[in-house]
XYZ file of C-alpha atoms in Angstrom:
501
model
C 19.069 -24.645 -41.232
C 18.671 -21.957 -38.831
C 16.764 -22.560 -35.395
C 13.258 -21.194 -35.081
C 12.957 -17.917 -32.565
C 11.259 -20.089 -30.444
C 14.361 -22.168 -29.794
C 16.704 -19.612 -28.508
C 17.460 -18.833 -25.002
C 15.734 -16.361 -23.527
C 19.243 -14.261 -23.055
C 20.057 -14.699 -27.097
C 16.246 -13.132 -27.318
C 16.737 -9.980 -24.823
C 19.873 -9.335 -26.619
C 18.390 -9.587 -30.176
C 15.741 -7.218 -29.456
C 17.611 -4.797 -27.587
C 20.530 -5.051 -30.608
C 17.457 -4.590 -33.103
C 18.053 -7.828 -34.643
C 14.031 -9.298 -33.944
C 11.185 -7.455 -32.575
C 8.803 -8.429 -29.625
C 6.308 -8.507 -32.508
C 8.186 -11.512 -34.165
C 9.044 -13.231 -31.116
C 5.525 -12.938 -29.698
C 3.888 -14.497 -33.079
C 6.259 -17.244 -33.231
C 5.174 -17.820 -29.633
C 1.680 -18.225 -30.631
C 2.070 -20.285 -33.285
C 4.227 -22.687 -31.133
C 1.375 -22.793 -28.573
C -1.435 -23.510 -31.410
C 0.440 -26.172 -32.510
C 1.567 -27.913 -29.405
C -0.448 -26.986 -26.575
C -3.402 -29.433 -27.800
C -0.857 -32.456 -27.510
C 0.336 -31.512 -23.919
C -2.585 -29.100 -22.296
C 0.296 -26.608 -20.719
C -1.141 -23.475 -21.095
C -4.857 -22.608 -19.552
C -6.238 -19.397 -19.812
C -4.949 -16.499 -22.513
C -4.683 -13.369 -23.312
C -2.773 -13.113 -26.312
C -4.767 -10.084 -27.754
C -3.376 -8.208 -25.252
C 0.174 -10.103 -25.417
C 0.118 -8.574 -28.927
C -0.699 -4.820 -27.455
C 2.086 -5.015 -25.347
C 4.393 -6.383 -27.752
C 3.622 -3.337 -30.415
C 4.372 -1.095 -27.263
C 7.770 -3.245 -27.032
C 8.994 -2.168 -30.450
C 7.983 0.987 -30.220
C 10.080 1.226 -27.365
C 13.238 -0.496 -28.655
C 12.571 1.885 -31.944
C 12.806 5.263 -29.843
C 15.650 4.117 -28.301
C 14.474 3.973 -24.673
C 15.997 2.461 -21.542
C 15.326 -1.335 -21.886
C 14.089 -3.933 -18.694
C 16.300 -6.496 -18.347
C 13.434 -9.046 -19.856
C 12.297 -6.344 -22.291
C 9.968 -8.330 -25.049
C 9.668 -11.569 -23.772
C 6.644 -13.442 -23.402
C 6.360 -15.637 -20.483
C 3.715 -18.148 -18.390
C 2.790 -17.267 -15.478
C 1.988 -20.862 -13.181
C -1.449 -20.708 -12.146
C -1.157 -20.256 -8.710
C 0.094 -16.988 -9.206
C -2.513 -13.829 -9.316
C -2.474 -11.950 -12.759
C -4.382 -8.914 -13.400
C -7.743 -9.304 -15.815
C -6.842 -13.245 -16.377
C -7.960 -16.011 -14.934
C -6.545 -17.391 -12.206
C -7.854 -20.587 -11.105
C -5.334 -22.225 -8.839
C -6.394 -25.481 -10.289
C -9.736 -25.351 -8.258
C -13.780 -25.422 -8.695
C -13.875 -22.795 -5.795
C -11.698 -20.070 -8.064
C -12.927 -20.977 -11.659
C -14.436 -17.788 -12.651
C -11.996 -16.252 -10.536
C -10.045 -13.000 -12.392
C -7.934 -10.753 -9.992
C -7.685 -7.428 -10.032
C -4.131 -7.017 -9.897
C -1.002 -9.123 -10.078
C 1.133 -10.680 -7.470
C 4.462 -9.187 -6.805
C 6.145 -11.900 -9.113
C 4.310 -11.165 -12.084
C 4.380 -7.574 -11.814
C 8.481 -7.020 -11.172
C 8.457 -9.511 -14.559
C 6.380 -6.854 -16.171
C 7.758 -3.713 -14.820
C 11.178 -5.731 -16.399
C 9.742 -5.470 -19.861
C 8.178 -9.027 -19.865
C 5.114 -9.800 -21.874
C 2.298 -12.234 -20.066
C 0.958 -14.780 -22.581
C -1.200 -16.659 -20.596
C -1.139 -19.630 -17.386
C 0.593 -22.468 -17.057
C -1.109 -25.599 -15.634
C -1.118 -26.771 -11.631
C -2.223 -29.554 -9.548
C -5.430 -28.653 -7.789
C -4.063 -25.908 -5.014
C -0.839 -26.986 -5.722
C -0.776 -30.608 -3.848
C 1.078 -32.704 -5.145
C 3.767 -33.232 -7.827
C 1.058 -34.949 -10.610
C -0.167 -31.508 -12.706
C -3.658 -32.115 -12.779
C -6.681 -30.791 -11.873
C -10.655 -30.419 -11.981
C -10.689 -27.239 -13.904
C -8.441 -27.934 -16.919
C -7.619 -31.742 -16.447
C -4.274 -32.839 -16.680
C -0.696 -32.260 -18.252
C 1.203 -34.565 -20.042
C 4.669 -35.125 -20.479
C 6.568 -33.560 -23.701
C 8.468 -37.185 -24.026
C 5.318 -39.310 -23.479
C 1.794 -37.499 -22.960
C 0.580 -40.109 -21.399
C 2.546 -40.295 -18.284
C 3.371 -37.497 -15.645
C 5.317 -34.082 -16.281
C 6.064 -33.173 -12.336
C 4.264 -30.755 -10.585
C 2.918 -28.171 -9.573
C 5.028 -26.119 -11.712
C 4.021 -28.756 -14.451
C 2.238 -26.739 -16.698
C 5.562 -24.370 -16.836
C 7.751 -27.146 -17.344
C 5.868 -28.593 -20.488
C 5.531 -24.939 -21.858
C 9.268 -24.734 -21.756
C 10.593 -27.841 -23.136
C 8.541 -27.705 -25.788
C 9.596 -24.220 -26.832
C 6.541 -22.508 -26.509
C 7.653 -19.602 -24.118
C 10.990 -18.417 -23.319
C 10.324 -17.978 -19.434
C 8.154 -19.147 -16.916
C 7.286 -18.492 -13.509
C 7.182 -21.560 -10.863
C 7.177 -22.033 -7.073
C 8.156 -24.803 -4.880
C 7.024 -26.488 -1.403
C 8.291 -29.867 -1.283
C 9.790 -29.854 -4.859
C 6.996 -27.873 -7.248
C 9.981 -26.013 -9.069
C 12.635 -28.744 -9.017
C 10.398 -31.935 -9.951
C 8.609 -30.919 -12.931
C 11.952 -29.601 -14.108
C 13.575 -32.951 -13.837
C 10.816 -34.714 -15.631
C 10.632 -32.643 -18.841
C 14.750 -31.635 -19.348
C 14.417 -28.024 -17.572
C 15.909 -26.334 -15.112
C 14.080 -25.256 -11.980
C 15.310 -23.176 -9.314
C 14.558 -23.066 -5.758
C 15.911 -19.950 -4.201
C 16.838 -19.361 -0.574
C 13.590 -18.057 1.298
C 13.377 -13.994 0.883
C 15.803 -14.204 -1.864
C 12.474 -13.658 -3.708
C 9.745 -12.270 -2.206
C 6.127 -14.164 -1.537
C 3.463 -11.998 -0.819
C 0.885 -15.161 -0.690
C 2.450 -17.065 1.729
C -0.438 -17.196 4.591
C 2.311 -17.944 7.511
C 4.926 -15.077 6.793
C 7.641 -16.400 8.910
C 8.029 -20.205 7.346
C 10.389 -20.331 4.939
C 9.365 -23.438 3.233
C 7.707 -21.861 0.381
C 9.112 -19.710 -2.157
C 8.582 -19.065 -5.743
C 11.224 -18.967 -8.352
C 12.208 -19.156 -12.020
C 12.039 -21.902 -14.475
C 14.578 -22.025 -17.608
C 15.958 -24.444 -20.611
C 19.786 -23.197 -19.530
C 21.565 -21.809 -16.350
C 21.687 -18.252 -17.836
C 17.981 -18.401 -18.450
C 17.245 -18.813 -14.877
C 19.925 -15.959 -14.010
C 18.121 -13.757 -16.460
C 14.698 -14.549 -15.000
C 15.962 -14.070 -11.002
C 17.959 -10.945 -12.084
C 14.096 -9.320 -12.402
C 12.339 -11.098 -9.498
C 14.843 -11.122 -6.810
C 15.170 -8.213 -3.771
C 13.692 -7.192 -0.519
C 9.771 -6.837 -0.386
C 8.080 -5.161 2.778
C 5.219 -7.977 1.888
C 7.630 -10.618 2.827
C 9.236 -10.530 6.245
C 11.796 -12.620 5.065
C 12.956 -11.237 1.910
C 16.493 -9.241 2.136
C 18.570 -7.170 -0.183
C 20.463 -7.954 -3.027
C 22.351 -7.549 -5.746
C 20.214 -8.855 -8.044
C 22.127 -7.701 -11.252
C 24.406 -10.129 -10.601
C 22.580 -13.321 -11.423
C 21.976 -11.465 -14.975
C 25.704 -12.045 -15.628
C 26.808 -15.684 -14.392
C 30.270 -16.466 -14.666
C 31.575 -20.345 -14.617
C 33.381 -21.660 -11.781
C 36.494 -23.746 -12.591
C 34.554 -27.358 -11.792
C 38.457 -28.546 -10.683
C 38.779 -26.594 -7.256
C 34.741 -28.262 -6.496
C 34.560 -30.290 -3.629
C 31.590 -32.166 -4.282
C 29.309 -34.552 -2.069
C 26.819 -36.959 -3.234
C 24.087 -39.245 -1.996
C 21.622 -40.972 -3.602
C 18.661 -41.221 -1.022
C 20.081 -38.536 1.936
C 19.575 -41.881 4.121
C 15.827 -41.643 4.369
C 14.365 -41.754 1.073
C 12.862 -44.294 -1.000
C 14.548 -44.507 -4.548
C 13.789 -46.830 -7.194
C 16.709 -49.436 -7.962
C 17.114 -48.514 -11.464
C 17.484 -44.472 -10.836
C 19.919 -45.508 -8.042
C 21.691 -47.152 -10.902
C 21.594 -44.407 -13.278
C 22.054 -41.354 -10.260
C 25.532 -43.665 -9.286
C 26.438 -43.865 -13.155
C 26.511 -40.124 -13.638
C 28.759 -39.730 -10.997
C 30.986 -42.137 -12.189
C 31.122 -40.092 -15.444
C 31.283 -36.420 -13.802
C 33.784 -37.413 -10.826
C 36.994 -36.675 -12.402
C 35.581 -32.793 -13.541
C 35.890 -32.130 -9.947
C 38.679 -31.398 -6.913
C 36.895 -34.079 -5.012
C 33.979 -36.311 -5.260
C 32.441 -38.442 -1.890
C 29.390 -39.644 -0.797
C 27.609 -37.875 2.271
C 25.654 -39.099 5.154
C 23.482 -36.298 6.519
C 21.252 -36.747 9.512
C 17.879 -36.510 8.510
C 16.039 -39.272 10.327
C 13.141 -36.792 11.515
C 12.520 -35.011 8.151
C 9.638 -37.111 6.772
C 7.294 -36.357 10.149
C 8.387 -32.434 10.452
C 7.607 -32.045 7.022
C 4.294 -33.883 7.590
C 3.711 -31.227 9.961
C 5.073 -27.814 8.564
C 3.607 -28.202 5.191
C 0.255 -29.617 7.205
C 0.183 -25.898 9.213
C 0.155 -24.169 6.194
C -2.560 -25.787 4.647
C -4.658 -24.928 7.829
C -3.571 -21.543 7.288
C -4.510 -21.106 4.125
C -7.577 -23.093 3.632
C -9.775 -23.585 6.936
C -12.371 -21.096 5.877
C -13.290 -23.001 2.335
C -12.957 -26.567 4.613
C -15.352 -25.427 7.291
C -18.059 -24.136 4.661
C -17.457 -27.529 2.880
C -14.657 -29.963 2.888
C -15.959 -30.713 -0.999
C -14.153 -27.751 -1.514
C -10.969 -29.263 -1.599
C -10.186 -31.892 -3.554
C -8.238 -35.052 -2.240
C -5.141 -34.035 -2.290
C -5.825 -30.307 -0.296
C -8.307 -31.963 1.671
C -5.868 -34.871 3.396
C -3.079 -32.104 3.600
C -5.584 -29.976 5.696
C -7.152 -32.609 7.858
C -3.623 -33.420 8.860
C -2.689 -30.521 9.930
C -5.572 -30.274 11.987
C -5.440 -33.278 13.980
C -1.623 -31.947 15.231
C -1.213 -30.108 18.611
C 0.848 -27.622 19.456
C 3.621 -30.366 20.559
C 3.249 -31.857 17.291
C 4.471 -27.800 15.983
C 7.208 -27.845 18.740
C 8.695 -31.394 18.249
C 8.802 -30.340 14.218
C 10.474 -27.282 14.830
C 12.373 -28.874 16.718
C 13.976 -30.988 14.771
C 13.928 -28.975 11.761
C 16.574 -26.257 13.614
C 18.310 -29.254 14.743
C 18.809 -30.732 11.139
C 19.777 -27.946 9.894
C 22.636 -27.350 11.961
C 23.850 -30.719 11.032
C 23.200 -30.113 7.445
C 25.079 -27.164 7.045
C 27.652 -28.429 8.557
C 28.599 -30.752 5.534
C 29.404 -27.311 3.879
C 32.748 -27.248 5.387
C 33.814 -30.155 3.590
C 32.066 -29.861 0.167
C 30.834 -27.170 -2.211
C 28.080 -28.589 -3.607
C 25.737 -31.866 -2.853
C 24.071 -33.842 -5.753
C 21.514 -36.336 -5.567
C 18.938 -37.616 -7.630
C 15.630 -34.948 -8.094
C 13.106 -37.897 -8.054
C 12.789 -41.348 -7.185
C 10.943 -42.650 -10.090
C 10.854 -42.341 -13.557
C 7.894 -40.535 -14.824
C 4.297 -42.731 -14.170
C 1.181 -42.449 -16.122
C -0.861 -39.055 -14.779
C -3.786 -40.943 -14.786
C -2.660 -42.405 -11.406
C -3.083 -39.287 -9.044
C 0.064 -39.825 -6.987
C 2.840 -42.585 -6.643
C 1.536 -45.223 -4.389
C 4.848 -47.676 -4.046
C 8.932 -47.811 -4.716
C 10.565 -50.909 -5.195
C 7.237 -52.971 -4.250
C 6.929 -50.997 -0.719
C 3.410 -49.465 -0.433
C 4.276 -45.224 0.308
C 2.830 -43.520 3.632
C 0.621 -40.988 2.059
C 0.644 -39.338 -1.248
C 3.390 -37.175 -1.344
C 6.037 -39.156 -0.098
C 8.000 -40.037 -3.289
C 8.561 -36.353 -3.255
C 10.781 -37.352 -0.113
C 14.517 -36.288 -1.800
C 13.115 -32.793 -2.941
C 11.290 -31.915 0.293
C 14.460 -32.564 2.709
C 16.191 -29.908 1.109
C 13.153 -27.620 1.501
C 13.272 -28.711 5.266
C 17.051 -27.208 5.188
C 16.297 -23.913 3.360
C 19.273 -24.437 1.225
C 19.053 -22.908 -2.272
C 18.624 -26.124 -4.672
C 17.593 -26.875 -8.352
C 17.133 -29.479 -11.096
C 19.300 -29.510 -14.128
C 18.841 -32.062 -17.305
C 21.566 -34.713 -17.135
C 20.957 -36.860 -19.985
C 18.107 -39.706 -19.369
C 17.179 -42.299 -17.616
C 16.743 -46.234 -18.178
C 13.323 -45.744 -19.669
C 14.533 -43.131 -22.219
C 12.720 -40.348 -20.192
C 14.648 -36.912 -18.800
C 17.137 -37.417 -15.678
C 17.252 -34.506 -13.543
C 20.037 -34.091 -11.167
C 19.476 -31.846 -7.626
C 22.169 -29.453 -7.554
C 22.178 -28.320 -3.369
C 23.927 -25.399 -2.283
C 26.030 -23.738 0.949
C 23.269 -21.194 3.036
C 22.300 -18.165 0.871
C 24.503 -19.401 -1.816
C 22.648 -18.483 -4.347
C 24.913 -16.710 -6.647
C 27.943 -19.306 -5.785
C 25.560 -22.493 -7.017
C 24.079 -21.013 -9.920
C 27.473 -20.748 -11.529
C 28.398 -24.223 -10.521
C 25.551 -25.266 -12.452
C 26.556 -22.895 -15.343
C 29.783 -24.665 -15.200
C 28.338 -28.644 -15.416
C 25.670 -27.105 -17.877
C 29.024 -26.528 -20.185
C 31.112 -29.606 -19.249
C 28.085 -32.500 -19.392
C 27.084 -31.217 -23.022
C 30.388 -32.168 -23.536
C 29.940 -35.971 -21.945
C 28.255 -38.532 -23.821
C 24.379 -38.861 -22.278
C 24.707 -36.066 -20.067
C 23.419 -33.371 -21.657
C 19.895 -31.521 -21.647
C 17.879 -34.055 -23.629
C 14.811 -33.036 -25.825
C 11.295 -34.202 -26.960
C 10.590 -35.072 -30.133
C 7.870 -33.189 -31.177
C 7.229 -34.375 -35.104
C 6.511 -38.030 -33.005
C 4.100 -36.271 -30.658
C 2.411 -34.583 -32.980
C 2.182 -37.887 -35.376
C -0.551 -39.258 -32.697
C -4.260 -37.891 -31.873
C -4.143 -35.288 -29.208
C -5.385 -37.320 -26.119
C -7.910 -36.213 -23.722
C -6.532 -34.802 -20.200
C -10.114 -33.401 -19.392
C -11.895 -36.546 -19.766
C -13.244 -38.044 -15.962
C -11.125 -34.914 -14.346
C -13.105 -31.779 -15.302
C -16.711 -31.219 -13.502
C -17.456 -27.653 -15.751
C -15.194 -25.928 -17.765
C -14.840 -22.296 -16.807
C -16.786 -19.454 -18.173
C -15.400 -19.337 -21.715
C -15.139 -15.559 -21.776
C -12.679 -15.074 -19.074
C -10.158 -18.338 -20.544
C -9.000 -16.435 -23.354
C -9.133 -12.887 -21.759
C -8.221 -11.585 -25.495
């Protein structure tokens, strides 16, 4: 039986259309469809505008008919996450301050996708503002997972996450602080990459010169995400740390023979808190990948500082960004937003130096294990997915967490180093649920690590319960569509701007 449209890669897609073989038309219907039927069972996608979607898609295949010069995503419908600004559709950010908000243009993501020939369907679901790695929110309540709805999908790209496991869109768009592109990944059996900062530019980042947020593309295979970066990736003059590149060249990712890797591995980077059973199952896939590669070893990076100069980098930027809406009212910002900010606020300017500090002096040390190894794995998250009706993780292995973002400890070290990083499926866990593996690698290795990861995307398909594992959607289906607005929502938004047509 052949595989529904909404199965294939987005690469089999852009060649289809471009080869004639399926129009945007097609694709874009059997989008829909998949959304209309799965989207109640998982709340993904927010607010619409497929009438649109459809415009653009006729303009598509009028354009592959005349024989025009093709964008390199040319047809395909994507999500964009919503914290990203899309022109005419709603853009909430998760938040009752932005609910009937509807920007007049879109960000600089969004529109290189769509100068690329890329089709916006509609948003993808976020934690309020983005805090947090539990995709839920007083707007549009919460996500669930595409294995079990009740329990978390990762956040804050959740919303993208869900939309791609399930096969509802080919692409979507993601970004990541302490883990937002990596986590949800590793929680629904997609990939999620964090680029190097400037690799892609961020025009909303309020402090211009800290590199510790970036956005990036989500994808169900390696050569997905190349696809999707080959668009977004290249100097911006709104980002003072975006830099040329090639950017073609993630469009076309070769393997790398996994024999000459010289690979490093630790399962908690010597300051995280992991649970005991995804230590188990983190030291079990090594056992079964070890002999694809030239060398396999733990590491023991020095990281000791990293939980209090995250504390206060990602604090600063929350003071940045949301002071104004916190002095008018600090209801404005829900619990999550609201702790982040009052941190930051109660920090001096030694608290800045000392973090600074120590982040320059980690890195160093960090890169320095590049030397010896090409790549470092590690487990993405601590835990195995927990119910989203909890807002955030409180305890691993019995011991009660600092604050509410610290189980995202093994993603946000890595931000801290400004390595590029991402999640990739690798088989599941001990409670049957996705296991996502943190690929890290060297300094602006961008290209180098994505086609590692093309390379153990090959070989652990090949590996009994390492490959990408996927949700069974007849089961999901089987049961009453739950309700993720109930106790979370406090007014929907105005229902004329949620499906913008």
């Amino acid at each position: 039986m052949p595989q529904p449209l909404t199965s294939w890669s987005a690469l089999e897609l852009r060649h289809a259309i471009g080869a004639k073989a399926i129009s945007p038309v097609e694709l874009l219907q059997a989008c829909l469809a998949r959304i209309e039927a799965i989207n109640p069972y998982l709340n993904a996608v927010t607010a619409t505008c497929f009438d649109r979607a459809r415009q653009e898609a006729r303009a598509a295949e009028a354009a592959v008919l005349r024989g025009d010069p093709l964008g390199v995503l040319h047809g395909l419908p994507f999500g964009v996450k919503d914290l990203e600004e899309t022109e005419g559709l709603l853009t909430t950010y998760g938040s009752p301050m932005y609910r009937n908000h509807v920007p007049a243009a879109d960000n600089l993501m969004v529109a290189r996708m769509r100068a690329a020939g890329a089709i916006v369907v509609g948003k993808t679901n976020v934690p309020e503002l983005g805090a947090g790695a539990n995709t839920r929110n007083p707007v549009w309540g919460a996500t669930g997972n595409p294995f079990d709805p009740r329990l978390n999908c990762g956040g804050s790209s959740g919303g993208s996450a869900v939309a791609l496991a399930t096969d509802m869109l080919p692409l979507c768009t993601g970004s990541d602080t302490g883990g937002s592109l990596r986590i949800p990944a590793a929680k629904c059996g997609v990939v999620g990459f964090r680029p190097s900062p400037g690799l892609v530019p961020v025009e909303r980042r309020a402090l211009g010169w800290t590199p510790i947020s970036v956005v990036g593309p989500m994808g169900r295979c390696m050569d997905d995400v190349g696809l999707h970066l080959s668009a977004i990736a290249g100097r911006s003059d709104n980002d003072p740390l975006s830099y040329d590149v090639d950017a073609t060249a993630f469009a076309r990712l070769r393997q790398r023979d996994l024999a000459s890797l010289r690979v490093g591995y630790t399962v908690d980077f010597g300051v995280c808190d992991v649970d005991d059973d995804i230590r188990r199952v983190f030291l079990s896939r090594i056992e079964s990948m070890r002999h694809l590669f030239k060398s396999c070893a733990p590491v023991q990076p020095d990281l000791a500082a990293a939980d209090r100069c995250f504390d206060v980098i990602r604090a600063a930027n929350y003071v940045a960004r949301y002071r104004d809406a916190y002095e008018r009212d600090p209801a404005n910002l829900g619990p999550n937003p609201r702790a982040n900010y009052e941190m930051g606020a109660s920090m001096t300017l030694a608290d800045h130096t000392a973090a600074h500090l120590d982040q320059t002096r980690m890195f160093k040390s960090f890169q320095s294990l590049f030397q010896d190894y090409d790549i470092i794995l590690s487990p993405t998250t601590p835990v195995t997915p927990f119910a989203w009706t909890q807002l955030a993780l409180d305890r691993i292995n019995g011991k009660p967490l600092e604050n509410y973002y610290r189980w995202l400890a093994l993603t946000y070290v890595v931000t801290l180093m400004t390595n590029p990083a991402l999640s990739m499926p690798c088989g599941r866990d001990h409670a049957g649920m996705p296991f996502g593996m943190q690929v890290i690698g060297g300094f602006r290795q961008d290209l180098a690590l994505l086609e590692a990861c093309k390379s153990l995307e090959w070989a652990w398909a090949r590996i009994p319960d390492l490959g990408r594992p996927l949700p069974d959607l007849q089961r999901l289906r089987a049961q009453p569509p739950l309700d993720f607005r109930g106790g979370l929502v406090t007014a929907p938004p105005d229902a004329a701007l949620v499906r913008a047509g």
